[in-house]
C-alpha positions as a Python dict, from the first residue, in 0.01 Angstrom:
ca = {
    (1, 'X'): (0, 0, 0),
    (2, 'X'): (298, -43, -219),
    (3, 'X'): (340, -361, -395),
    (4, 'X'): (623, -581, -524),
    (5, 'X'): (717, -541, -874),
    (6, 'X'): (947, -727, -1121),
    (7, 'X'): (1304, -585, -1154),
    (8, 'X'): (1460, -631, -1507),
    (9, 'X'): (1832, -724, -1481),
    (10, 'X'): (2055, -583, -1773),
    (11, 'X'): (2412, -655, -1653),
    (12, 'X'): (2593, -936, -1465),
    (13, 'X'): (2701, -665, -1216),
    (14, 'X'): (2333, -580, -1154),
    (15, 'X'): (2242, -940, -1095),
    (16, 'X'): (2527, -986, -847),
    (17, 'X'): (2429, -673, -656),
    (18, 'X'): (2078, -795, -625),
    (19, 'X'): (2139, -1133, -537),
    (20, 'X'): (2416, -1048, -288),
    (21, 'X'): (2223, -802, -102),
    (22, 'X'): (1892, -1006, -97),
    (23, 'X'): (1793, -1126, 238),
    (24, 'X'): (1927, -1493, 276),
    (25, 'X'): (1589, -1621, 407),
    (26, 'X'): (1375, -1441, 154),
    (27, 'X'): (1238, -1609, -184),
    (28, 'X'): (1408, -1474, -489),
    (29, 'X'): (1210, -1556, -821),
    (30, 'X'): (1436, -1547, -1125),
    (31, 'X'): (1273, -1522, -1454),
    (32, 'X'): (1468, -1611, -1779),
    (33, 'X'): (1312, -1498, -2111),
    (34, 'X'): (1387, -1405, -2467),
    (35, 'X'): (1230, -1176, -2707),
    (36, 'X'): (1164, -1412, -2980),
    (37, 'X'): (976, -1671, -2761),
    (38, 'X'): (597, -1610, -2771),
    (39, 'X'): (527, -1769, -2419),
    (40, 'X'): (750, -1525, -2251),
    (41, 'X'): (503, -1238, -2323),
    (42, 'X'): (250, -1423, -2140),
    (43, 'X'): (494, -1509, -1856),
    (44, 'X'): (576, -1163, -1810),
    (45, 'X'): (226, -1071, -1752),
    (46, 'X'): (180, -1364, -1519),
    (47, 'X'): (479, -1267, -1304),
    (48, 'X'): (391, -879, -1279),
    (49, 'X'): (42, -994, -1162),
    (50, 'X'): (182, -1229, -929),
    (51, 'X'): (441, -990, -785),
    (52, 'X'): (173, -706, -745),
    (53, 'X'): (-8, -919, -495),
    (54, 'X'): (268, -929, -242),
    (55, 'X'): (323, -624, -45),
    (56, 'X'): (664, -450, -22),
    (57, 'X'): (826, -538, 312),
    (58, 'X'): (1141, -414, 495),
    (59, 'X'): (1332, -634, 482),
    (60, 'X'): (1188, -798, 165),
    (61, 'X'): (1044, -1146, 201),
    (62, 'X'): (1019, -1197, -174),
    (63, 'X'): (1168, -1060, -480),
    (64, 'X'): (1136, -1093, -874),
    (65, 'X'): (1411, -1058, -1112),
    (66, 'X'): (1358, -1083, -1483),
    (67, 'X'): (1673, -1131, -1725),
    (68, 'X'): (1697, -1177, -2107),
    (69, 'X'): (1860, -1528, -2116),
    (70, 'X'): (2066, -1439, -2441),
    (71, 'X'): (2198, -1102, -2328),
    (72, 'X'): (2322, -1247, -2008),
    (73, 'X'): (2471, -1594, -2119),
    (74, 'X'): (2695, -1655, -1825),
    (75, 'X'): (2415, -1635, -1594),
    (76, 'X'): (2203, -1863, -1814),
    (77, 'X'): (2472, -2106, -1825),
    (78, 'X'): (2509, -2085, -1445),
    (79, 'X'): (2155, -2200, -1395),
    (80, 'X'): (2152, -2439, -1681),
    (81, 'X'): (1893, -2248, -1873),
    (82, 'X'): (1811, -2462, -2195),
    (83, 'X'): (1469, -2335, -2263),
    (84, 'X'): (1241, -2027, -2217),
    (85, 'X'): (1052, -1914, -2033),
    (86, 'X'): (1238, -2069, -1736),
    (87, 'X'): (1197, -1967, -1365),
    (88, 'X'): (1428, -2046, -1056),
    (89, 'X'): (1309, -2029, -723),
    (90, 'X'): (1604, -1975, -460),
    (91, 'X'): (1663, -1896, -106),
    (92, 'X'): (2014, -1814, 35),
    (93, 'X'): (2173, -1876, -290),
    (94, 'X'): (2021, -2233, -317),
    (95, 'X'): (1779, -2358, -599),
    (96, 'X'): (1448, -2479, -446),
    (97, 'X'): (1258, -2531, -767),
    (98, 'X'): (1243, -2471, -1137),
    (99, 'X'): (931, -2420, -1352),
    (100, 'X'): (973, -2432, -1746),
    (101, 'X'): (704, -2311, -1966),
    (102, 'X'): (405, -2059, -1925),
    (103, 'X'): (151, -2252, -1709),
    (104, 'X'): (28, -1988, -1474),
    (105, 'X'): (-101, -2245, -1208),
    (106, 'X'): (242, -2402, -1181),
    (107, 'X'): (405, -2076, -1140),
    (108, 'X'): (166, -1962, -883),
    (109, 'X'): (171, -2286, -691),
    (110, 'X'): (554, -2290, -689),
    (111, 'X'): (579, -1937, -543),
    (112, 'X'): (316, -1981, -285),
    (113, 'X'): (479, -2305, -177),
    (114, 'X'): (777, -2111, -62),
    (115, 'X'): (662, -1763, -7),
    (116, 'X'): (309, -1835, 143),
    (117, 'X'): (-8, -1703, -17),
    (118, 'X'): (-8, -1332, -98),
    (119, 'X'): (-178, -1081, 98),
    (120, 'X'): (-418, -995, -195),
    (121, 'X'): (-512, -1334, -382),
    (122, 'X'): (-835, -1168, -511),
    (123, 'X'): (-614, -951, -712),
    (124, 'X'): (-450, -1209, -902),
    (125, 'X'): (-655, -1265, -1203),
    (126, 'X'): (-393, -1463, -1375),
    (127, 'X'): (-443, -1548, -1740),
    (128, 'X'): (-484, -1931, -1836),
    (129, 'X'): (-189, -2145, -1942),
    (130, 'X'): (-127, -2080, -2300),
    (131, 'X'): (-233, -2365, -2550),
    (132, 'X'): (66, -2412, -2785),
    (133, 'X'): (-23, -2421, -3156),
    (134, 'X'): (274, -2593, -3328),
    (135, 'X'): (176, -2437, -3642),
    (136, 'X'): (225, -2083, -3511),
    (137, 'X'): (616, -2082, -3521),
    (138, 'X'): (860, -1790, -3521),
    (139, 'X'): (1081, -1736, -3801),
    (140, 'X'): (1359, -2001, -3877),
    (141, 'X'): (1125, -2267, -3748),
    (142, 'X'): (1170, -2177, -3376),
    (143, 'X'): (841, -2276, -3209),
    (144, 'X'): (681, -2045, -2973),
    (145, 'X'): (703, -2280, -2671),
    (146, 'X'): (919, -2395, -2402),
    (147, 'X'): (1098, -2696, -2544),
    (148, 'X'): (1409, -2900, -2442),
    (149, 'X'): (1569, -3063, -2751),
    (150, 'X'): (1806, -3285, -2573),
    (151, 'X'): (1631, -3571, -2760),
    (152, 'X'): (1544, -3382, -3092),
    (153, 'X'): (1601, -3595, -3387),
    (154, 'X'): (1731, -3381, -3679),
    (155, 'X'): (1524, -3324, -3981),
    (156, 'X'): (1592, -3404, -4323),
    (157, 'X'): (1660, -3037, -4382),
    (158, 'X'): (1948, -3032, -4137),
    (159, 'X'): (2313, -3094, -4212),
    (160, 'X'): (2462, -3410, -4085),
    (161, 'X'): (2542, -3415, -3723),
    (162, 'X'): (2861, -3493, -3566),
    (163, 'X'): (2882, -3865, -3557),
    (164, 'X'): (2856, -3961, -3181),
    (165, 'X'): (2720, -3856, -2860),
    (166, 'X'): (2860, -3967, -2500),
    (167, 'X'): (2827, -4316, -2377),
    (168, 'X'): (2713, -4189, -2041),
    (169, 'X'): (3038, -4312, -1867),
    (170, 'X'): (3268, -4036, -1703),
    (171, 'X'): (3586, -4014, -1929),
    (172, 'X'): (3911, -3871, -1823),
    (173, 'X'): (4015, -3529, -1915),
    (174, 'X'): (4252, -3667, -2166),
    (175, 'X'): (3979, -3889, -2315),
    (176, 'X'): (3736, -3606, -2338),
    (177, 'X'): (3983, -3383, -2509),
    (178, 'X'): (4067, -3656, -2758),
    (179, 'X'): (3693, -3697, -2833),
    (180, 'X'): (3658, -3314, -2849),
    (181, 'X'): (3940, -3300, -3113),
    (182, 'X'): (3760, -3530, -3315),
    (183, 'X'): (3449, -3359, -3304),
    (184, 'X'): (3566, -3023, -3403),
    (185, 'X'): (3715, -3189, -3699),
    (186, 'X'): (3406, -3398, -3783),
    (187, 'X'): (3325, -3161, -4096),
    (188, 'X'): (3541, -2887, -4245),
    (189, 'X'): (3299, -2630, -4075),
    (190, 'X'): (3151, -2740, -3753),
    (191, 'X'): (2885, -2562, -3565),
    (192, 'X'): (2831, -2634, -3207),
    (193, 'X'): (2494, -2490, -3098),
    (194, 'X'): (2206, -2514, -2881),
    (195, 'X'): (1928, -2705, -3065),
    (196, 'X'): (1939, -2801, -3428),
    (197, 'X'): (1942, -2573, -3739),
    (198, 'X'): (1573, -2647, -3820),
    (199, 'X'): (1484, -2578, -3440),
    (200, 'X'): (1742, -2370, -3265),
    (201, 'X'): (1691, -2327, -2898),
    (202, 'X'): (1860, -1979, -2863),
    (203, 'X'): (1854, -1654, -3060),
    (204, 'X'): (2237, -1669, -3094),
    (205, 'X'): (2240, -2020, -3250),
    (206, 'X'): (1943, -1923, -3465),
    (207, 'X'): (2126, -1605, -3594),
    (208, 'X'): (2433, -1801, -3669),
    (209, 'X'): (2245, -2062, -3874),
    (210, 'X'): (2087, -1778, -4068),
    (211, 'X'): (2426, -1651, -4157),
    (212, 'X'): (2565, -1975, -4280),
    (213, 'X'): (2227, -2059, -4454),
    (214, 'X'): (2217, -1723, -4647),
    (215, 'X'): (2554, -1780, -4780),
    (216, 'X'): (2495, -2164, -4873),
    (217, 'X'): (2781, -2275, -4646),
    (218, 'X'): (2804, -2655, -4599),
    (219, 'X'): (2857, -2742, -4246),
    (220, 'X'): (2810, -3014, -3978),
    (221, 'X'): (2651, -2939, -3641),
    (222, 'X'): (2646, -3067, -3278),
    (223, 'X'): (2348, -3008, -3042),
    (224, 'X'): (2523, -2931, -2718),
    (225, 'X'): (2203, -2963, -2519),
    (226, 'X'): (2198, -3330, -2607),
    (227, 'X'): (2551, -3385, -2466),
    (228, 'X'): (2662, -3223, -2122),
    (229, 'X'): (3003, -3373, -2153),
    (230, 'X'): (3057, -3193, -2471),
    (231, 'X'): (2884, -2884, -2368),
    (232, 'X'): (3100, -2841, -2045),
    (233, 'X'): (3436, -2992, -2190),
    (234, 'X'): (3415, -2771, -2510),
    (235, 'X'): (3415, -2454, -2300),
    (236, 'X'): (3760, -2564, -2149),
    (237, 'X'): (3906, -2713, -2456),
    (238, 'X'): (3823, -2410, -2660),
    (239, 'X'): (3876, -2151, -2386),
    (240, 'X'): (3564, -2010, -2493),
    (241, 'X'): (3286, -2012, -2230),
    (242, 'X'): (2963, -1953, -2460),
    (243, 'X'): (2765, -2109, -2745),
    (244, 'X'): (2756, -2132, -3040),
    (245, 'X'): (3084, -2201, -3147),
    (246, 'X'): (3190, -2208, -3499),
    (247, 'X'): (3499, -2419, -3593),
    (248, 'X'): (3668, -2425, -3932),
    (249, 'X'): (3949, -2688, -4021),
    (250, 'X'): (3959, -2772, -3658),
    (251, 'X'): (4028, -2432, -3534),
    (252, 'X'): (3792, -2204, -3348),
    (253, 'X'): (3637, -1891, -3525),
    (254, 'X'): (3438, -1777, -3226),
    (255, 'X'): (3067, -1689, -3161),
    (256, 'X'): (2805, -1522, -3341),
    (257, 'X'): (2959, -1164, -3315),
    (258, 'X'): (3286, -1280, -3444),
    (259, 'X'): (3113, -1486, -3730),
    (260, 'X'): (2909, -1175, -3824),
    (261, 'X'): (3215, -951, -3829),
    (262, 'X'): (3416, -1201, -4035),
    (263, 'X'): (3140, -1215, -4298),
    (264, 'X'): (3109, -836, -4298),
    (265, 'X'): (3470, -775, -4332),
    (266, 'X'): (3567, -1046, -4576),
    (267, 'X'): (3318, -1146, -4887),
    (268, 'X'): (3507, -1450, -4935),
    (269, 'X'): (3497, -1575, -4583),
    (270, 'X'): (3396, -1952, -4586),
    (271, 'X'): (3342, -1921, -4962),
    (272, 'X'): (3541, -2243, -5028),
    (273, 'X'): (3278, -2420, -4840),
    (274, 'X'): (2978, -2286, -5016),
    (275, 'X'): (2752, -2513, -5201),
    (276, 'X'): (2797, -2301, -5493),
    (277, 'X'): (2960, -1988, -5578),
    (278, 'X'): (2615, -1816, -5600),
    (279, 'X'): (2482, -1688, -5275),
    (280, 'X'): (2129, -1808, -5213),
    (281, 'X'): (1860, -1637, -4995),
    (282, 'X'): (1838, -1915, -4717),
    (283, 'X'): (1509, -2045, -4832),
    (284, 'X'): (1405, -2415, -4852),
    (285, 'X'): (1626, -2511, -5120),
    (286, 'X'): (1944, -2358, -4949),
    (287, 'X'): (1848, -2578, -4634),
    (288, 'X'): (1810, -2880, -4821),
    (289, 'X'): (2137, -2835, -4979),
    (290, 'X'): (2332, -2801, -4661),
    (291, 'X'): (2455, -3151, -4616),
    (292, 'X'): (2801, -3197, -4464),
    (293, 'X'): (3063, -3333, -4692),
    (294, 'X'): (3082, -3713, -4680),
}
């Protein structure tokens, strides 16, 4: 008997095709992952094992989609993905439940809650939930764990943050744009990113921090995961839908690709904002030197 498999989605069009043609009353399990997050390797194994316990039916009653959260940022934004691994269970385009982290029992319980128990539960043999070792971190301080950094406190090695977060009250568009105008000028070079420089929450933010750090650039930053008001408002204010965003002198430079191209095409790009005229290698000394100008 043929069994269900996990389908890897690589384009926005591919995702739209699968979701639009999937039966409305069937359960769709959407799995967001990233290659740099260690728990995603385990979650991939968990979902492949879980999917294989459900027989292929026509029309299907359950489906599994897998997406690289960073390669498909628009879809990640639409599902408000702020940590990986992250799983969305939906029917008829409506989210039923989400699961963050690599706990096999939680994932299995959520799927069985909406799809029923599989036809071959004895085959499951899922690995146990992974115990996170905080000392085993990815390069650049990214811990191999699902972690929402909304309340993360910057470390002493981080640049200064922008000076304020939202009050919780809903501002008018004019008030929000006035606030954003101040935030993008909070430092001569401002990085709006997911997470903090010492613990980025996405690979694009991590790579942008590395580019700035390698060149000893002084900059301020704002963790957009800590303030949804800024996160959503800046997309419209900047007319730029994704993060990170690098601003210089109150003007938008762009995201990771543009910043990388600027550095590759112009050796003097942002040189005026370097801690010294000598490029450093981005080690601990460089990180500690990156305090935003007072």
